[in-house]
Short mmCIF file of N, CA, C and O in Angstrom, two decimals:
data_model
loop_
_atom_site.label_atom_id
_atom_site.label_comp_id
_atom_site.label_asym_id
_atom_site.label_seq_id
_atom_site.Cartn_x
_atom_site.Cartn_y
_atom_site.Cartn_z
N MET E 1 -56.45 -164.91 -78.53
CA MET E 1 -55.61 -165.12 -77.55
C MET E 1 -56.50 -166.27 -76.31
O MET E 1 -57.50 -165.56 -76.09
N GLU E 2 -55.74 -167.10 -75.35
CA GLU E 2 -56.54 -167.90 -74.54
C GLU E 2 -56.62 -167.43 -73.42
O GLU E 2 -55.72 -166.46 -73.22
N THR E 3 -57.49 -167.03 -72.56
CA THR E 3 -57.86 -166.51 -71.09
C THR E 3 -56.91 -167.77 -70.24
O THR E 3 -56.99 -168.90 -70.45
N SER E 4 -56.26 -167.04 -69.41
CA SER E 4 -55.36 -167.24 -68.53
C SER E 4 -56.13 -168.10 -67.65
O SER E 4 -56.97 -167.63 -66.99
N ALA E 5 -55.03 -168.74 -66.71
CA ALA E 5 -55.89 -169.74 -65.71
C ALA E 5 -56.26 -168.59 -64.52
O ALA E 5 -57.57 -168.75 -64.07
N PHE E 6 -55.19 -167.60 -64.13
CA PHE E 6 -55.69 -166.67 -63.29
C PHE E 6 -56.74 -165.85 -63.82
O PHE E 6 -57.53 -165.50 -62.51
N GLN E 7 -56.80 -165.26 -64.94
CA GLN E 7 -58.14 -164.77 -65.35
C GLN E 7 -59.50 -165.43 -65.28
O GLN E 7 -60.61 -164.93 -64.81
N SER E 8 -59.35 -166.77 -65.48
CA SER E 8 -60.36 -167.72 -65.55
C SER E 8 -60.86 -168.07 -64.12
O SER E 8 -61.92 -168.14 -63.71
N LEU E 9 -59.97 -167.95 -63.39
CA LEU E 9 -60.44 -168.09 -61.84
C LEU E 9 -60.63 -166.71 -60.99
O LEU E 9 -61.74 -166.88 -60.35
N LYS E 10 -60.61 -165.55 -61.62
CA LYS E 10 -61.24 -164.29 -61.35
C LYS E 10 -62.78 -164.53 -61.62
O LYS E 10 -63.44 -163.74 -61.19
N LEU E 11 -62.71 -164.61 -63.12
CA LEU E 11 -64.28 -164.86 -63.90
C LEU E 11 -65.29 -165.76 -63.07
O LEU E 11 -66.26 -165.51 -62.60
N ALA E 12 -64.67 -166.89 -62.60
CA ALA E 12 -65.28 -167.83 -61.74
C ALA E 12 -65.66 -167.30 -60.61
O ALA E 12 -66.80 -167.65 -59.97
N VAL E 13 -64.62 -166.48 -60.02
CA VAL E 13 -65.36 -166.13 -58.38
C VAL E 13 -66.16 -164.87 -58.59
O VAL E 13 -67.27 -164.77 -58.14
N VAL E 14 -66.00 -164.15 -59.69
CA VAL E 14 -66.83 -163.12 -60.00
C VAL E 14 -68.37 -163.75 -60.08
O VAL E 14 -69.19 -163.38 -59.88
N SER E 15 -68.28 -164.60 -60.97
CA SER E 15 -69.65 -165.61 -61.28
C SER E 15 -70.40 -165.88 -60.06
O SER E 15 -71.53 -166.17 -59.94
N ALA E 16 -69.58 -166.84 -59.30
CA ALA E 16 -70.08 -167.52 -58.32
C ALA E 16 -70.65 -166.55 -57.47
O ALA E 16 -71.39 -166.79 -56.27
N THR E 17 -69.98 -165.57 -57.04
CA THR E 17 -70.30 -164.30 -55.87
C THR E 17 -71.35 -163.45 -56.34
O THR E 17 -71.99 -163.05 -55.38
N GLY E 18 -71.45 -163.34 -57.67
CA GLY E 18 -72.20 -162.13 -58.10
C GLY E 18 -71.83 -160.70 -57.89
O GLY E 18 -72.57 -160.01 -57.82
N LEU E 19 -70.45 -160.45 -57.36
CA LEU E 19 -70.03 -159.27 -56.52
C LEU E 19 -69.23 -158.72 -58.01
O LEU E 19 -68.67 -159.51 -58.71
N SER E 20 -68.98 -157.63 -58.09
CA SER E 20 -68.19 -156.84 -59.03
C SER E 20 -66.90 -157.09 -58.66
O SER E 20 -66.23 -157.35 -57.43
N LYS E 21 -65.70 -156.97 -59.82
CA LYS E 21 -64.49 -157.21 -59.63
C LYS E 21 -64.04 -155.99 -58.51
O LYS E 21 -63.05 -156.48 -57.65
N ASP E 22 -64.62 -154.92 -58.47
CA ASP E 22 -64.08 -153.89 -57.72
C ASP E 22 -64.24 -154.37 -55.96
O ASP E 22 -63.19 -154.18 -55.12
N ALA E 23 -65.59 -154.77 -55.81
CA ALA E 23 -65.87 -155.24 -54.48
C ALA E 23 -64.98 -156.35 -54.21
O ALA E 23 -64.61 -156.05 -52.87
N LEU E 24 -64.67 -157.35 -55.21
CA LEU E 24 -63.83 -158.32 -54.43
C LEU E 24 -62.31 -157.82 -54.27
O LEU E 24 -61.93 -158.55 -53.30
N HIS E 25 -62.02 -157.01 -54.79
CA HIS E 25 -60.72 -156.11 -54.61
C HIS E 25 -60.93 -155.65 -53.20
O HIS E 25 -59.89 -155.84 -52.20
N VAL E 26 -61.79 -155.05 -52.72
CA VAL E 26 -62.03 -154.53 -51.28
C VAL E 26 -62.10 -155.80 -50.33
O VAL E 26 -61.40 -155.62 -49.40
N TYR E 27 -62.96 -156.70 -50.57
CA TYR E 27 -63.10 -157.46 -49.61
C TYR E 27 -61.56 -158.53 -49.63
O TYR E 27 -60.91 -159.31 -48.39
N VAL E 28 -60.81 -158.75 -50.78
CA VAL E 28 -59.63 -159.30 -50.84
C VAL E 28 -58.49 -158.67 -49.74
O VAL E 28 -57.95 -159.34 -48.69
N GLY E 29 -58.46 -157.47 -49.96
CA GLY E 29 -57.62 -156.51 -49.22
C GLY E 29 -57.96 -156.60 -47.71
O GLY E 29 -57.11 -156.86 -46.75
N LEU E 30 -59.05 -156.45 -47.47
CA LEU E 30 -59.55 -156.43 -46.02
C LEU E 30 -59.15 -157.76 -45.72
O LEU E 30 -58.85 -157.89 -44.26
N ALA E 31 -59.63 -159.06 -46.12
CA ALA E 31 -59.57 -160.02 -45.99
C ALA E 31 -58.09 -160.62 -45.56
O ALA E 31 -57.96 -160.75 -44.54
N VAL E 32 -57.33 -160.20 -46.34
CA VAL E 32 -55.72 -160.22 -46.37
C VAL E 32 -55.07 -159.27 -44.68
O VAL E 32 -54.32 -160.12 -44.21
N PHE E 33 -55.78 -158.49 -45.02
CA PHE E 33 -55.31 -157.43 -43.87
C PHE E 33 -55.49 -158.23 -42.55
O PHE E 33 -54.88 -158.22 -41.55
N LEU E 34 -56.58 -158.43 -42.28
CA LEU E 34 -57.11 -159.07 -41.10
C LEU E 34 -56.53 -160.43 -40.71
O LEU E 34 -56.39 -160.81 -39.69
N ALA E 35 -56.90 -161.01 -41.85
CA ALA E 35 -56.19 -162.52 -41.46
C ALA E 35 -54.83 -162.70 -41.01
O ALA E 35 -54.42 -163.57 -40.32
N THR E 36 -53.90 -161.59 -41.93
CA THR E 36 -52.57 -161.78 -41.53
C THR E 36 -52.24 -161.31 -39.98
O THR E 36 -51.44 -161.84 -39.19
N SER E 37 -53.11 -159.85 -39.59
CA SER E 37 -53.39 -159.96 -38.23
C SER E 37 -53.38 -160.73 -37.46
O SER E 37 -52.74 -161.05 -36.08
N VAL E 38 -54.51 -161.70 -37.32
CA VAL E 38 -54.85 -162.84 -36.66
C VAL E 38 -53.92 -163.95 -36.61
O VAL E 38 -53.48 -164.32 -35.63
N ALA E 39 -53.56 -164.52 -37.89
CA ALA E 39 -52.53 -165.45 -37.77
C ALA E 39 -51.08 -165.07 -37.43
O ALA E 39 -50.50 -166.13 -36.61
N LEU E 40 -50.65 -163.95 -37.65
CA LEU E 40 -49.17 -163.60 -36.93
C LEU E 40 -49.27 -163.15 -35.77
O LEU E 40 -48.64 -162.50 -35.00
N ARG E 41 -50.97 -162.99 -34.97
CA ARG E 41 -50.76 -162.00 -33.79
C ARG E 41 -49.98 -160.68 -33.67
O ARG E 41 -49.58 -160.49 -32.77
N LYS E 42 -50.27 -160.10 -34.89
CA LYS E 42 -49.77 -158.73 -35.03
C LYS E 42 -51.19 -157.90 -34.90
O LYS E 42 -52.17 -158.26 -34.99
N PRO E 43 -50.70 -156.85 -34.13
CA PRO E 43 -51.87 -155.65 -33.81
C PRO E 43 -52.02 -154.73 -35.25
O PRO E 43 -51.25 -154.77 -36.23
N LEU E 44 -53.09 -154.41 -35.15
CA LEU E 44 -53.72 -153.77 -36.86
C LEU E 44 -52.50 -152.44 -36.92
O LEU E 44 -52.44 -152.15 -37.87
N ARG E 45 -52.23 -152.10 -35.87
CA ARG E 45 -51.33 -150.93 -36.39
C ARG E 45 -49.73 -151.42 -36.56
O ARG E 45 -48.99 -150.23 -36.83
N SER E 46 -49.49 -152.43 -36.60
CA SER E 46 -48.38 -153.08 -37.14
C SER E 46 -48.46 -152.97 -38.72
O SER E 46 -49.53 -153.09 -39.15
N ALA E 47 -47.33 -152.70 -39.41
CA ALA E 47 -47.03 -152.28 -40.62
C ALA E 47 -47.37 -153.98 -41.43
O ALA E 47 -47.57 -154.15 -42.48
N VAL E 48 -47.05 -155.28 -40.77
CA VAL E 48 -47.22 -156.37 -41.17
C VAL E 48 -48.10 -156.64 -41.96
O VAL E 48 -48.26 -157.17 -43.14
N PRO E 49 -49.42 -156.80 -41.48
CA PRO E 49 -50.92 -156.76 -41.92
C PRO E 49 -50.80 -156.15 -43.35
O PRO E 49 -51.27 -156.42 -44.41
N TRP E 50 -50.50 -154.75 -43.38
CA TRP E 50 -51.05 -153.97 -44.29
C TRP E 50 -49.93 -154.52 -45.47
O TRP E 50 -50.05 -154.27 -46.57
N LEU E 51 -48.52 -154.54 -45.19
CA LEU E 51 -47.67 -155.27 -46.17
C LEU E 51 -47.89 -156.13 -46.73
O LEU E 51 -47.68 -156.37 -48.05
N ALA E 52 -48.82 -157.33 -46.20
CA ALA E 52 -49.45 -158.46 -46.53
C ALA E 52 -50.15 -158.07 -47.59
O ALA E 52 -50.26 -158.75 -48.73
N ALA E 53 -51.22 -156.87 -47.17
CA ALA E 53 -51.98 -156.70 -48.44
C ALA E 53 -51.77 -156.45 -49.77
O ALA E 53 -52.05 -156.25 -50.55
N ILE E 54 -50.47 -155.20 -49.36
CA ILE E 54 -49.65 -154.60 -50.55
C ILE E 54 -49.18 -155.93 -51.23
O ILE E 54 -49.36 -155.67 -52.59
N ALA E 55 -48.58 -156.83 -50.87
CA ALA E 55 -48.02 -157.85 -51.60
C ALA E 55 -49.02 -158.48 -52.23
O ALA E 55 -48.62 -159.11 -53.48
N VAL E 56 -49.98 -158.94 -51.95
CA VAL E 56 -51.32 -159.71 -52.41
C VAL E 56 -51.77 -158.91 -53.62
O VAL E 56 -51.83 -159.30 -54.72
N ALA E 57 -51.93 -157.53 -53.38
CA ALA E 57 -52.53 -156.65 -54.47
C ALA E 57 -51.29 -156.48 -55.41
O ALA E 57 -51.74 -156.77 -56.71
N LEU E 58 -50.21 -156.38 -55.34
CA LEU E 58 -49.03 -156.15 -56.19
C LEU E 58 -48.90 -157.67 -57.03
O LEU E 58 -48.71 -157.44 -58.06
N ALA E 59 -49.14 -158.61 -56.39
CA ALA E 59 -48.76 -160.04 -57.38
C ALA E 59 -50.12 -160.41 -58.17
O ALA E 59 -49.78 -160.65 -59.11
N GLY E 60 -51.26 -159.67 -57.53
CA GLY E 60 -52.54 -159.87 -58.49
C GLY E 60 -52.36 -158.80 -59.47
O GLY E 60 -52.19 -159.30 -60.81
N GLU E 61 -51.60 -157.62 -59.62
CA GLU E 61 -51.55 -156.81 -60.42
C GLU E 61 -50.29 -157.06 -61.58
O GLU E 61 -50.66 -157.06 -62.55
N ALA E 62 -49.49 -157.69 -60.92
CA ALA E 62 -48.35 -158.22 -61.92
C ALA E 62 -48.86 -159.45 -62.72
O ALA E 62 -48.52 -159.68 -63.83
N LEU E 63 -49.84 -160.19 -62.28
CA LEU E 63 -50.35 -161.27 -63.08
C LEU E 63 -51.39 -160.76 -64.39
O LEU E 63 -51.27 -160.73 -65.31
N ASP E 64 -51.98 -160.02 -63.52
CA ASP E 64 -52.99 -159.15 -64.50
C ASP E 64 -52.12 -158.31 -66.00
O ASP E 64 -52.63 -158.39 -66.78
N MET E 65 -51.04 -157.83 -65.26
CA MET E 65 -49.81 -157.09 -66.29
C MET E 65 -49.77 -157.81 -67.43
O MET E 65 -49.43 -157.57 -68.62
N ARG E 66 -49.11 -159.33 -67.13
CA ARG E 66 -48.80 -160.13 -67.98
C ARG E 66 -49.77 -160.53 -68.87
O ARG E 66 -49.61 -160.37 -69.94
N ASP E 67 -50.96 -160.54 -68.30
CA ASP E 67 -52.06 -160.89 -69.20
C ASP E 67 -52.73 -160.07 -70.36
O ASP E 67 -52.72 -160.10 -71.42
N ASP E 68 -52.54 -158.90 -69.89
CA ASP E 68 -52.63 -157.38 -70.35
C ASP E 68 -51.49 -157.31 -71.53
O ASP E 68 -52.07 -157.08 -72.82
N ILE E 69 -50.47 -157.44 -71.66
CA ILE E 69 -49.54 -157.61 -72.46
C ILE E 69 -49.50 -158.80 -73.56
O ILE E 69 -49.42 -158.15 -74.52
N ALA E 70 -49.96 -159.98 -72.85
CA ALA E 70 -50.16 -160.84 -73.80
C ALA E 70 -51.74 -160.69 -74.62
O ALA E 70 -51.76 -161.22 -75.98
N SER E 71 -52.62 -159.98 -73.91
CA SER E 71 -53.83 -160.10 -74.85
C SER E 71 -54.04 -158.78 -75.45
O SER E 71 -54.55 -158.60 -76.84
N PHE E 72 -53.69 -157.41 -74.88
CA PHE E 72 -53.82 -156.10 -75.54
C PHE E 72 -52.54 -155.50 -76.28
O PHE E 72 -52.37 -154.44 -76.66
N GLY E 73 -51.02 -155.98 -75.64
CA GLY E 73 -50.08 -155.60 -76.37
C GLY E 73 -49.61 -154.64 -75.59
O GLY E 73 -48.32 -154.08 -75.61
N HIS E 74 -50.21 -154.04 -74.39
CA HIS E 74 -49.55 -153.20 -73.51
C HIS E 74 -50.47 -153.31 -71.98
O HIS E 74 -51.62 -153.87 -72.15
N TRP E 75 -49.81 -152.75 -71.14
CA TRP E 75 -50.38 -152.87 -69.70
C TRP E 75 -51.25 -151.91 -69.48
O TRP E 75 -51.14 -150.55 -69.92
N ARG E 76 -52.46 -152.52 -68.93
CA ARG E 76 -53.19 -151.17 -68.76
C ARG E 76 -53.34 -150.70 -67.52
O ARG E 76 -53.84 -151.06 -66.49
N TRP E 77 -51.93 -149.79 -67.09
CA TRP E 77 -51.64 -149.33 -65.80
C TRP E 77 -52.48 -148.78 -65.06
O TRP E 77 -52.80 -148.71 -63.73
N ALA E 78 -53.56 -148.20 -65.56
CA ALA E 78 -54.50 -147.29 -64.75
C ALA E 78 -55.45 -147.92 -64.31
O ALA E 78 -55.85 -147.73 -63.00
N ALA E 79 -55.83 -149.26 -64.75
CA ALA E 79 -56.68 -150.02 -64.33
C ALA E 79 -56.21 -150.85 -63.14
O ALA E 79 -56.70 -151.24 -62.23
N SER E 80 -54.78 -151.07 -63.39
CA SER E 80 -54.07 -151.60 -62.09
C SER E 80 -53.78 -150.85 -60.93
O SER E 80 -54.18 -151.22 -59.93
N MET E 81 -53.90 -149.45 -61.52
CA MET E 81 -53.39 -148.46 -60.07
C MET E 81 -55.14 -148.43 -59.45
O MET E 81 -55.00 -148.41 -57.88
N HIS E 82 -55.97 -148.44 -60.35
CA HIS E 82 -57.70 -148.41 -59.55
C HIS E 82 -57.44 -149.88 -58.42
O HIS E 82 -58.41 -149.60 -57.96
N ASP E 83 -57.05 -150.77 -59.06
CA ASP E 83 -57.33 -152.28 -58.56
C ASP E 83 -56.52 -151.76 -57.29
O ASP E 83 -56.91 -152.51 -55.89
N ILE E 84 -55.45 -151.55 -57.30
CA ILE E 84 -54.44 -151.55 -56.12
C ILE E 84 -55.06 -150.60 -55.13
O ILE E 84 -54.98 -150.89 -53.98
N LEU E 85 -55.94 -149.29 -55.61
CA LEU E 85 -56.48 -148.29 -54.33
C LEU E 85 -57.42 -148.88 -53.74
O LEU E 85 -57.67 -148.75 -52.55
N ASN E 86 -58.09 -149.90 -54.50
CA ASN E 86 -59.27 -150.53 -54.01
C ASN E 86 -59.12 -151.62 -52.88
O ASN E 86 -59.67 -151.39 -52.03
N THR E 87 -57.98 -152.39 -53.31
CA THR E 87 -57.58 -153.21 -52.48
C THR E 87 -56.75 -152.79 -50.95
O THR E 87 -57.11 -153.59 -50.06
N LEU E 88 -56.47 -151.63 -51.35
CA LEU E 88 -55.48 -151.27 -50.05
C LEU E 88 -56.64 -149.97 -49.26
O LEU E 88 -56.21 -149.76 -48.08
N PHE E 89 -57.42 -149.72 -49.63
CA PHE E 89 -58.49 -148.57 -49.11
C PHE E 89 -58.73 -148.68 -47.41
O PHE E 89 -58.02 -148.18 -46.83
N TRP E 90 -59.24 -149.73 -47.30
CA TRP E 90 -59.51 -150.28 -45.95
C TRP E 90 -58.73 -150.73 -45.04
O TRP E 90 -58.43 -150.48 -43.81
N PRO E 91 -57.56 -151.52 -45.49
CA PRO E 91 -56.34 -151.75 -44.74
C PRO E 91 -55.93 -150.73 -44.41
O PRO E 91 -55.11 -150.38 -43.26
N THR E 92 -55.48 -149.57 -45.10
CA THR E 92 -54.94 -148.30 -45.00
C THR E 92 -55.83 -147.59 -43.95
O THR E 92 -55.06 -146.99 -42.83
N VAL E 93 -57.02 -147.58 -44.13
CA VAL E 93 -57.97 -146.91 -43.05
C VAL E 93 -57.79 -147.56 -41.59
O VAL E 93 -57.62 -146.62 -40.70
N LEU E 94 -57.82 -148.69 -41.77
CA LEU E 94 -57.85 -149.21 -40.27
C LEU E 94 -56.44 -149.08 -39.81
O LEU E 94 -56.21 -148.97 -38.46
N LEU E 95 -55.35 -149.40 -40.35
CA LEU E 95 -53.98 -148.99 -40.15
C LEU E 95 -53.87 -147.95 -39.68
O LEU E 95 -53.46 -147.68 -38.03
N LEU E 96 -54.45 -146.83 -40.08
CA LEU E 96 -54.32 -145.34 -39.57
C LEU E 96 -55.03 -144.98 -38.26
O LEU E 96 -54.49 -144.62 -37.39
N LEU E 97 -56.26 -145.78 -38.31
CA LEU E 97 -57.14 -145.29 -36.91
C LEU E 97 -56.42 -146.30 -35.78
O LEU E 97 -56.55 -145.67 -34.66
N ALA E 98 -55.76 -147.36 -36.25
CA ALA E 98 -55.02 -147.98 -35.18
C ALA E 98 -53.91 -147.48 -34.29
O ALA E 98 -53.46 -147.18 -33.39
N LYS E 99 -53.27 -146.84 -35.41
CA LYS E 99 -51.80 -145.97 -35.13
C LYS E 99 -52.21 -145.21 -34.11
O LYS E 99 -51.25 -144.48 -33.42
N PHE E 100 -52.90 -144.09 -34.68
CA PHE E 100 -53.68 -142.91 -33.86
C PHE E 100 -54.55 -142.79 -32.78
O PHE E 100 -54.80 -142.15 -32.22
N GLY E 101 -54.84 -144.21 -32.11
CA GLY E 101 -55.31 -144.46 -31.36
C GLY E 101 -56.94 -144.48 -31.14
O GLY E 101 -57.76 -144.48 -30.38
N VAL E 102 -57.64 -144.40 -32.42
CA VAL E 102 -58.88 -144.26 -32.63
C VAL E 102 -59.41 -145.67 -32.11
O VAL E 102 -60.56 -145.78 -31.48
N LEU E 103 -58.77 -146.68 -32.93
CA LEU E 103 -59.07 -148.15 -32.38
C LEU E 103 -58.23 -148.27 -31.26
O LEU E 103 -57.24 -148.85 -31.16
N ARG E 104 -58.79 -148.22 -30.32
CA ARG E 104 -58.04 -148.17 -28.63
C ARG E 104 -57.88 -149.66 -28.59
O ARG E 104 -56.84 -149.91 -27.70
N ASN E 105 -58.91 -150.58 -28.89
CA ASN E 105 -58.55 -152.10 -28.35
C ASN E 105 -57.60 -152.76 -29.62
O ASN E 105 -57.50 -154.31 -29.32
N ALA E 106 -57.02 -152.19 -30.34
CA ALA E 106 -56.40 -152.80 -31.46
C ALA E 106 -54.94 -152.73 -31.16
O ALA E 106 -54.12 -151.87 -31.91
N LYS E 107 -54.57 -153.53 -30.10
CA LYS E 107 -52.90 -153.69 -29.72
C LYS E 107 -52.14 -153.89 -31.10
O LYS E 107 -52.00 -154.58 -31.83
#
């Protein structure tokens, strides 16, 4: 089975950065969360940046699921859950800290 363009892109990013796939999930989730907050001028306590991080995580895992089924004949759902948790961990922490007032300047 041929490697999909999405998987090739992921492998190229891993190779170029020298980071693990897990680390990249963490960075992507945090970057999407913060960039959405800044771009849309939404406070960190808003659900909008967090939902953007979820959307990106789910879209990536949908592509991985497609590739898993094509390559392995089944979806490796545990690996997808692992990736989603890695992607959403820090956005969730920051959202909760901002919502409960720990991050006081995060309007």
